[in-house]
mmCIF file of C-alpha atoms in Angstrom:
data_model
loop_
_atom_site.group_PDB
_atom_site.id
_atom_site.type_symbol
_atom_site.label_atom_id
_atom_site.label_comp_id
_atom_site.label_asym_id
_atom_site.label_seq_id
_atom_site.Cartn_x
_atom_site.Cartn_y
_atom_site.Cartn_z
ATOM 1 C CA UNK A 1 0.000 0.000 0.000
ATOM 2 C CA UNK A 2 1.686 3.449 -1.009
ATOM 3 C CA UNK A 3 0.615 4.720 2.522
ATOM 4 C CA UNK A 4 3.305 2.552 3.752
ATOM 5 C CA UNK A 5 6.003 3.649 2.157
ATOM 6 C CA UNK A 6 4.974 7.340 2.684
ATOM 7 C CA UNK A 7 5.123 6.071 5.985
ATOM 8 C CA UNK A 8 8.814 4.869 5.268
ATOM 9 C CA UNK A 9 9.764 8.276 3.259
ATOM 10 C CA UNK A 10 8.423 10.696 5.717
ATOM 11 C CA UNK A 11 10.538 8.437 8.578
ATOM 12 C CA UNK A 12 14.228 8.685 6.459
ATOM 13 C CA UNK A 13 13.472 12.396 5.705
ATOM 14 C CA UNK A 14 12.699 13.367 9.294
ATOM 15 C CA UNK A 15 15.288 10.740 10.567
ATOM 16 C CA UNK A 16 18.022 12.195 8.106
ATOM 17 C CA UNK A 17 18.815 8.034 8.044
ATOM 18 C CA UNK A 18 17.718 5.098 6.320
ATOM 19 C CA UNK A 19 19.014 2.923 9.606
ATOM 20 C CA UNK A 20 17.378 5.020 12.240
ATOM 21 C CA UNK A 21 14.300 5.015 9.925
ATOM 22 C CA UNK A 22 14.172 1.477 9.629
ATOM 23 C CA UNK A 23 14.792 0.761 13.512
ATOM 24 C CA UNK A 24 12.094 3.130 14.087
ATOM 25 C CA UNK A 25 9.447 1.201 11.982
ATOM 26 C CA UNK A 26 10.678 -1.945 13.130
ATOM 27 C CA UNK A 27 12.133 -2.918 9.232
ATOM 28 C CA UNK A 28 14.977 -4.213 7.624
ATOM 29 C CA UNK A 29 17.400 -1.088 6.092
ATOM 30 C CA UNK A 30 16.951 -3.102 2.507
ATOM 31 C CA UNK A 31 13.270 -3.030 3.123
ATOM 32 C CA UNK A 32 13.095 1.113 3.647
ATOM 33 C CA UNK A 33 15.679 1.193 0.528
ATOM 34 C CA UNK A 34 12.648 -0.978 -1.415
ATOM 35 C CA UNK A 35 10.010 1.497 -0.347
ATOM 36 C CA UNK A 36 11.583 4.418 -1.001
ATOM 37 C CA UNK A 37 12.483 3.295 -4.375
ATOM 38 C CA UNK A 38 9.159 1.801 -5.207
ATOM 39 C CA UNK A 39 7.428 5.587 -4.312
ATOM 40 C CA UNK A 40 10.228 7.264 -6.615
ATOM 41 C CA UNK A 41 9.313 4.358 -9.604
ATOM 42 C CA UNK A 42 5.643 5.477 -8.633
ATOM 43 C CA UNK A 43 6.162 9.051 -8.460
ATOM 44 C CA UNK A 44 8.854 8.926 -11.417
ATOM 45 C CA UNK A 45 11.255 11.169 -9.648
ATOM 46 C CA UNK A 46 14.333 10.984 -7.410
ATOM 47 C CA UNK A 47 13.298 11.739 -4.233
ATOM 48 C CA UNK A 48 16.036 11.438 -1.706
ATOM 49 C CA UNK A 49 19.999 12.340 -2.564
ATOM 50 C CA UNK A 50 21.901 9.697 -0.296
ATOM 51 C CA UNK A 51 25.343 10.001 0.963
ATOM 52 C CA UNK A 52 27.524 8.392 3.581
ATOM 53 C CA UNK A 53 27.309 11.506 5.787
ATOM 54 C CA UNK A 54 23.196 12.593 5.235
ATOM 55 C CA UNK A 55 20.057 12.045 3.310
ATOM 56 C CA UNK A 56 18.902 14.770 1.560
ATOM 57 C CA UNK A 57 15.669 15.358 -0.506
ATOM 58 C CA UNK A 58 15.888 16.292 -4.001
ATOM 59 C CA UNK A 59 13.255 19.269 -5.136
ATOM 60 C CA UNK A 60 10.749 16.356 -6.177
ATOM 61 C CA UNK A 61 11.587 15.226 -2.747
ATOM 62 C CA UNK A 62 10.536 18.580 -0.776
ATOM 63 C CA UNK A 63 7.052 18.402 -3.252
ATOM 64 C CA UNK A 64 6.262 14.921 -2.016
ATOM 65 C CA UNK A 65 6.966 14.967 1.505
ATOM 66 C CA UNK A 66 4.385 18.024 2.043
ATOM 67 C CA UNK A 67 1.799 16.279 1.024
ATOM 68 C CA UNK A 68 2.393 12.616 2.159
ATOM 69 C CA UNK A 69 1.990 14.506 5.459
ATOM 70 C CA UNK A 70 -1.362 15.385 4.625
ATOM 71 C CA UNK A 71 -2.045 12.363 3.286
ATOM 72 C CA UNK A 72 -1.345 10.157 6.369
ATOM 73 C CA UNK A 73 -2.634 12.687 8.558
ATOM 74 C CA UNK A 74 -5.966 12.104 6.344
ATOM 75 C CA UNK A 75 -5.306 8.574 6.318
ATOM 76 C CA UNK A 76 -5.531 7.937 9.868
ATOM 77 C CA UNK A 77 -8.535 10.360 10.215
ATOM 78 C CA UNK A 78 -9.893 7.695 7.770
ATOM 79 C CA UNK A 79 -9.511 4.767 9.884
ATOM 80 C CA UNK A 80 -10.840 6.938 13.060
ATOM 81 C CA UNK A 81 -13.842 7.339 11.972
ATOM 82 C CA UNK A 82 -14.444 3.966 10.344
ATOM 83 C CA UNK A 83 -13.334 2.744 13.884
ATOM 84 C CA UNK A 84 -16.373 5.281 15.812
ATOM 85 C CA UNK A 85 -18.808 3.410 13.542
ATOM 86 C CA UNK A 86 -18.530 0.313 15.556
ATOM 87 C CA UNK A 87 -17.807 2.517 18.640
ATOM 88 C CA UNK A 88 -14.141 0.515 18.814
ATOM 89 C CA UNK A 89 -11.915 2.090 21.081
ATOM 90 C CA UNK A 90 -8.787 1.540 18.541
ATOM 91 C CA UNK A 91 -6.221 2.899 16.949
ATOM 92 C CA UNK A 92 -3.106 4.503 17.618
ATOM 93 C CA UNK A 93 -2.801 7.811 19.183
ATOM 94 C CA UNK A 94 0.239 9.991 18.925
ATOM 95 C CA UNK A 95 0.738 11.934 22.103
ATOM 96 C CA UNK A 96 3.286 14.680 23.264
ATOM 97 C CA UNK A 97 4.395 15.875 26.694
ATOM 98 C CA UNK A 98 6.128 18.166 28.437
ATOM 99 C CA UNK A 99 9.505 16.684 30.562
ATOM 100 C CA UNK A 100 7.249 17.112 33.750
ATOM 101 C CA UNK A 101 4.440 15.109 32.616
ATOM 102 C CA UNK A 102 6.254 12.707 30.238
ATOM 103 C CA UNK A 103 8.722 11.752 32.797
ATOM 104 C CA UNK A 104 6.482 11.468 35.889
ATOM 105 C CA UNK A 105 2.631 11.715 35.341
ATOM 106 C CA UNK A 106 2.280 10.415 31.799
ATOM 107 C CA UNK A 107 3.680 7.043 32.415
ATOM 108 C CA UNK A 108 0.535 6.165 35.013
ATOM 109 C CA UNK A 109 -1.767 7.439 32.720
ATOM 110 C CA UNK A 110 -0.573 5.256 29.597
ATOM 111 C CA UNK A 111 -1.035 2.316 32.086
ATOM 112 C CA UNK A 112 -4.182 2.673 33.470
ATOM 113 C CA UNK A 113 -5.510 3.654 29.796
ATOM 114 C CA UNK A 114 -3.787 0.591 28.006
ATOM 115 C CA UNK A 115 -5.482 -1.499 30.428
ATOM 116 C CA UNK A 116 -8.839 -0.812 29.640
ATOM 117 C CA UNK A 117 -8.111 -0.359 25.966
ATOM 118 C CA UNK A 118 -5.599 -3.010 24.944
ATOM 119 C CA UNK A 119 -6.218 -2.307 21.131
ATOM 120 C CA UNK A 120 -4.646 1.175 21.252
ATOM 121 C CA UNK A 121 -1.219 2.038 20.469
ATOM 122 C CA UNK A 122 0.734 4.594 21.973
ATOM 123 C CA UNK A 123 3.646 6.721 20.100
ATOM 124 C CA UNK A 124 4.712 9.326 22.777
ATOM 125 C CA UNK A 125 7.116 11.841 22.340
ATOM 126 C CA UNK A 126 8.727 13.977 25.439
ATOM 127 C CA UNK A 127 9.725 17.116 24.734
ATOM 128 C CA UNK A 128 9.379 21.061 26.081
ATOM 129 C CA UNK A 129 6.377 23.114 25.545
ATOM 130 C CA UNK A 130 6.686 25.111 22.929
ATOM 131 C CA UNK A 131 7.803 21.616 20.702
ATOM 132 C CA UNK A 132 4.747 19.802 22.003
ATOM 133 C CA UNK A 133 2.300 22.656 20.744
ATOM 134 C CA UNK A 134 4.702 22.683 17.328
ATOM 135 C CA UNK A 135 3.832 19.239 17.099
ATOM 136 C CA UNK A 136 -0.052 19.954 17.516
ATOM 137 C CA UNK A 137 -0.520 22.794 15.365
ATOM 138 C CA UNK A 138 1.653 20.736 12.496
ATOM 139 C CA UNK A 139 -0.776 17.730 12.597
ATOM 140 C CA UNK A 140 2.684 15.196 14.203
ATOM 141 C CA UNK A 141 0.839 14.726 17.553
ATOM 142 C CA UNK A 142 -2.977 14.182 18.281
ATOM 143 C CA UNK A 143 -2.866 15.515 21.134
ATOM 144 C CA UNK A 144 -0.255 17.355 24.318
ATOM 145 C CA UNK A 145 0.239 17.488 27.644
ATOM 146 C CA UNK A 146 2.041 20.841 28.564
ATOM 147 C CA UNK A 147 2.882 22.811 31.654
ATOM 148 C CA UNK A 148 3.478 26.179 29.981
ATOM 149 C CA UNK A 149 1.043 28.535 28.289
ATOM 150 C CA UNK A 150 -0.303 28.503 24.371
ATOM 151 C CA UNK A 151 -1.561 31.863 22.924
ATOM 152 C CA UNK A 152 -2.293 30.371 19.524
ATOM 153 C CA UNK A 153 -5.373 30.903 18.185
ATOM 154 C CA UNK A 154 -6.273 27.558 16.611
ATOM 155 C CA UNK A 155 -5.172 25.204 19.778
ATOM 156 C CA UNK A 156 -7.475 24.221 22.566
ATOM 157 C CA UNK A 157 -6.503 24.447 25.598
ATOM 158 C CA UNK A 158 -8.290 22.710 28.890
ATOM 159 C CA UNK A 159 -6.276 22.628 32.579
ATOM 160 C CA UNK A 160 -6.519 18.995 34.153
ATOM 161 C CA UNK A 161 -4.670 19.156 37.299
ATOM 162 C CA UNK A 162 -2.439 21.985 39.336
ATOM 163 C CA UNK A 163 1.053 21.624 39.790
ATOM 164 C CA UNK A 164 2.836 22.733 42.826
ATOM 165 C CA UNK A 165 6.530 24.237 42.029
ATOM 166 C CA UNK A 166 9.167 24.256 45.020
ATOM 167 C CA UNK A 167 12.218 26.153 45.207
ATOM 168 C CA UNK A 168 14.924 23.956 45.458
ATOM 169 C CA UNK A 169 18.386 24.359 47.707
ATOM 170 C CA UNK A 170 21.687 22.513 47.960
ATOM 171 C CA UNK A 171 22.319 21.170 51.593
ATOM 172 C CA UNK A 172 24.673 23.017 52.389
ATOM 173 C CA UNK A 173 23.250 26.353 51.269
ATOM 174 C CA UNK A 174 22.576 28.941 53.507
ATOM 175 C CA UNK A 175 19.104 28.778 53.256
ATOM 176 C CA UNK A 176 18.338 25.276 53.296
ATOM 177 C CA UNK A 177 17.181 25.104 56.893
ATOM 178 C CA UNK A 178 14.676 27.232 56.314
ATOM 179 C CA UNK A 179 10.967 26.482 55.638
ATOM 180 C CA UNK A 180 9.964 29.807 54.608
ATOM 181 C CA UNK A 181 12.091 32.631 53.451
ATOM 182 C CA UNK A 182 11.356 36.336 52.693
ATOM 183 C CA UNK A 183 11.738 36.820 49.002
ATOM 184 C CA UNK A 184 14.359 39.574 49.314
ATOM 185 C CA UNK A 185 16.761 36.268 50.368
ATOM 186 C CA UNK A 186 16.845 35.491 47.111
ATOM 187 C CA UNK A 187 18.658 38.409 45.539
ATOM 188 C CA UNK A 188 21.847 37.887 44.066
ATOM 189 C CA UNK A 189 21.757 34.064 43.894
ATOM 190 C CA UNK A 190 22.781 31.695 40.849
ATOM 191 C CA UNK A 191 20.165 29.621 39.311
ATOM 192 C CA UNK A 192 19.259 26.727 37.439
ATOM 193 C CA UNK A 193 17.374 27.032 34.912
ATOM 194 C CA UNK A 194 15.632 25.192 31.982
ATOM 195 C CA UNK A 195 16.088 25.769 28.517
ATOM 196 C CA UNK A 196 13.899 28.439 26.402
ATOM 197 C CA UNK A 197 10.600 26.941 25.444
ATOM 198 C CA UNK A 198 10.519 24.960 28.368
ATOM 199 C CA UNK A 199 7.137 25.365 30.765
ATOM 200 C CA UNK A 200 9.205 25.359 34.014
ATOM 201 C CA UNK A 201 11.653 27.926 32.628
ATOM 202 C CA UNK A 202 8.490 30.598 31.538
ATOM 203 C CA UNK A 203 7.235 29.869 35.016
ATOM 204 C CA UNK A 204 10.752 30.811 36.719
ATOM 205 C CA UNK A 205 11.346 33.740 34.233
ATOM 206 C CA UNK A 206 7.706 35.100 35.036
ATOM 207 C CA UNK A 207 8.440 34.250 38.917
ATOM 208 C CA UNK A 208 11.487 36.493 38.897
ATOM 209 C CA UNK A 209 10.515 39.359 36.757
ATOM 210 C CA UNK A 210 7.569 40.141 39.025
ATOM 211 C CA UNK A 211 9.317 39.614 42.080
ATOM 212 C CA UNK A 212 12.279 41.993 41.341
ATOM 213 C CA UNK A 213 15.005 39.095 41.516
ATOM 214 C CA UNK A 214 18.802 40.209 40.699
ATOM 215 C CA UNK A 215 20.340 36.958 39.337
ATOM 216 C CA UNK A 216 24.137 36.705 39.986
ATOM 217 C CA UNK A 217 24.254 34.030 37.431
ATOM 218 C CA UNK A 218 23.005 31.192 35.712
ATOM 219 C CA UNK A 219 23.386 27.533 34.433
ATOM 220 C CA UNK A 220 20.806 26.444 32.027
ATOM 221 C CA UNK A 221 20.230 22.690 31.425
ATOM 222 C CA UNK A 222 17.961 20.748 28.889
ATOM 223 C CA UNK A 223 16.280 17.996 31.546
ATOM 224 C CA UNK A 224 14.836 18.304 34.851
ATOM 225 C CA UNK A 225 17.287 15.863 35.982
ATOM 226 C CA UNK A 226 20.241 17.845 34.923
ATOM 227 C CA UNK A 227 18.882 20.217 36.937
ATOM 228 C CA UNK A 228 18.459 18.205 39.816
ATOM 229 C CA UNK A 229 21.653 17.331 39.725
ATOM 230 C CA UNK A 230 23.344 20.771 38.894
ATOM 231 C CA UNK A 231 21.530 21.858 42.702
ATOM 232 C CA UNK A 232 22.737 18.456 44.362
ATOM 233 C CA UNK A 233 26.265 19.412 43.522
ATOM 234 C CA UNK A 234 26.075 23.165 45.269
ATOM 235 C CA UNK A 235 25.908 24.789 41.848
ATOM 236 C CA UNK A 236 22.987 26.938 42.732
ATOM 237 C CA UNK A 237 19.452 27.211 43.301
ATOM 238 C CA UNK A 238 16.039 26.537 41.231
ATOM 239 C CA UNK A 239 12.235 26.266 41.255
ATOM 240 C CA UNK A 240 10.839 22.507 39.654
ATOM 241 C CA UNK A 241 7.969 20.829 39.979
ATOM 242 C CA UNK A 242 7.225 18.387 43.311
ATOM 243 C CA UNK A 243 6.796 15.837 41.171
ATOM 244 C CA UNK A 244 10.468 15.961 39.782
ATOM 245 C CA UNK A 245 12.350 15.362 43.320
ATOM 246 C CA UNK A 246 10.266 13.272 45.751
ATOM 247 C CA UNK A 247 12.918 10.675 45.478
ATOM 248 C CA UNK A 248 15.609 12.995 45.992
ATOM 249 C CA UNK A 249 13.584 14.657 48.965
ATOM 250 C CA UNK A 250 13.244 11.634 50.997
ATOM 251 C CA UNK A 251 16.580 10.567 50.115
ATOM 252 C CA UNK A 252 17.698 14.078 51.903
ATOM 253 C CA UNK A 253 19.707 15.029 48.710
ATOM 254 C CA UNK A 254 17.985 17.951 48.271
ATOM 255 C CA UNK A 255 15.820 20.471 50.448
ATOM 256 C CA UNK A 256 13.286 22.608 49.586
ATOM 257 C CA UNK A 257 11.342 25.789 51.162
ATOM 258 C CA UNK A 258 8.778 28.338 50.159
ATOM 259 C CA UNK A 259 8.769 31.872 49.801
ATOM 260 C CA UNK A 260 6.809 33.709 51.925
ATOM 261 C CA UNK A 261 3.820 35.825 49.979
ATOM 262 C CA UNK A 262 4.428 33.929 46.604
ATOM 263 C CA UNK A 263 2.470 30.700 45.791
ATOM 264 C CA UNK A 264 4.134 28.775 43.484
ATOM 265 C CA UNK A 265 1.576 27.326 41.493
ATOM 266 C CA UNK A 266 0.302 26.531 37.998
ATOM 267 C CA UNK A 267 -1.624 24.817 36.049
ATOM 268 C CA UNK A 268 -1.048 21.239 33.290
ATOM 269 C CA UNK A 269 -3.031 21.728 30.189
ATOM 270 C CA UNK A 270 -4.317 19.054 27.782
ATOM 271 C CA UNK A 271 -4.334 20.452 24.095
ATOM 272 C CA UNK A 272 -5.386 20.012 20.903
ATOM 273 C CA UNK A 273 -5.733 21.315 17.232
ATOM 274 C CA UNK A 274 -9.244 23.009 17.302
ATOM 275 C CA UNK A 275 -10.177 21.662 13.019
ATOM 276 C CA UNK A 276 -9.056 17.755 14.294
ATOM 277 C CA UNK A 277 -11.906 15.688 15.383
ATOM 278 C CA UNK A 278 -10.812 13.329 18.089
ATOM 279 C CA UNK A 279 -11.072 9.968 17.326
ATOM 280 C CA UNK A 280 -13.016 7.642 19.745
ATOM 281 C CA UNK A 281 -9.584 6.189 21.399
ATOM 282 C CA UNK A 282 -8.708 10.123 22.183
ATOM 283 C CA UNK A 283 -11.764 11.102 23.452
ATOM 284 C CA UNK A 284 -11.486 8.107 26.049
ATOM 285 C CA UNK A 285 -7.789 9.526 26.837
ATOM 286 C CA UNK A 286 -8.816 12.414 27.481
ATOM 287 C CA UNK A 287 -11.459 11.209 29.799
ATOM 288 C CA UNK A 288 -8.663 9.078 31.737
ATOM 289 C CA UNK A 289 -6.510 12.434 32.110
ATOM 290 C CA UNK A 290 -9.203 14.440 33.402
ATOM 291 C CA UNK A 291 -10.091 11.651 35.589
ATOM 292 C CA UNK A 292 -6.379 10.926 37.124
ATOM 293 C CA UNK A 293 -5.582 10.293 40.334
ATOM 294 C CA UNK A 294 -2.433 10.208 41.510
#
């Protein structure tokens, strides 16, 4: 079926590799080399320029990858649909999260979900905000879990549970006895921080502009566990969600305290593309996130 090897061409241009392509789609490298010659016989055109150092699509190439996205996307819609007829709950389901929730909440959720549902499949990917809402908008992911904001106009966005953030100190900081601290204690310190994009770094960005906070410095890492571990070694101090370093906190690695007048709190949002009708299987996954408990 030419959807398949669409499949296959979108995977090596994305992928940049015929061998990462074909691990990903659980094929043989001769069989991706098959499909993607079979499309170009079909579409009578090179398609990809291959080399020992990259894959790179020819102009025919750029032409055909567009629209195979469209068509897959409209593909699967296809089999959604035919699949609500007989009210199956089937399917595969392509779902992106923020580090927070893909690390620590998502995992639960999948669970639960897969064992009321056996016939769906799950491709997740983990990534910051702002790349989980790219994902949305470009039709790669059904649906996202995020804990930053979205201010585009054609994503929904609906909060499903609130997140507490704690400020978190090294051990032997100055300040890690303390419970509570008055905000002004925090002038002048170096932080950890999350990348750009990143739902935990907008929150710390928006937590220090309107609180007046000099920073001294700053180390930015790309994981919540790099950041973790950047405090555990006396580098400096940083805000993170509680569900990132309960193990650390009873361990005693780590302490944390709040700040007094300033609730750290926000909000995890389920989204979606407004024009995408969910498909039975999503509308039951969204029903299991908005019914979580944890």
């Amino acid at each position: 079926m030419i959807t398949e090897s669409m499949k296959v061409f979108t995977a090596v241009v994305e992928l940049r590799n015929f061998s990462r392509a074909a691990e990903l789609l659980n094929l043989s490298q001769p069989s991706v080399s098959v499909h993607i010659k079979n499309l170009e016989h079909e579409m009578g055109a090179k398609l990809i320029q291959r080399s020992p150092k990259r894959v790179q699509m020819t102009e025919a190439g750029e032409i055909l990858y567009k629209h195979a996205k469209q068509i897959l996307f409209l593909h699967q819609q296809a089999k959604k649909e035919i699949d609500d007829l007989t009210n199956q709950v089937t399917g595969m389901i392509r779902v992106g999260a923020s580090f927070t929730i893909g690390e620590y909440i998502l995992p639960k959720i999948v669970a639960e979900y897969t064992g009321q549902y056996p016939n769906v499949d799950f491709e997740i990917s983990i990534s910051n905000t702002e790349e989980v809402l790219n994902g949305v908008r470009e039709s790669l992911l059904d649906l996202g879990l995020i804990e930053g904001d979205s201010s585009y106009d054609d994503i929904e966005k609906e909060f499903f549970l609130d997140d507490e953030m704690v400020l978190l100190l090294p051990s032997a900081h100055p300040l890690s006895q303390k419970k509570v601290i008055e905000k002004k204690l925090l002038q002048n310190q170096i932080w950890i921080m999350r990348e750009q994009g990143s739902g935990t770094r907008t929150f710390t960005d928006r937590f220090i502009e309107e609180n007046n906070i000099t920073v001294q410095r700053c180390f930015i890492f790309s994981s919540s566990q790099g950041v973790k571990e950047a405090v555990m070694a006396g580098l400096g101090i940083s805000l993170l969600s509680r569900w990132t370093v309960g193990r650390e906190l009873e361990m005693g690695e780590l302490n944390i305290c709040r700040v007094k007048g300033c609730p750290l709190n926000r909000h995890l949002s389920f989204v979606r593309h407004k024009k995408h009708a969910p498909s039975k299987a999503m509308e039951m996954f969204r029903e299991k996130v908005f019914n979580l408990t944890l």
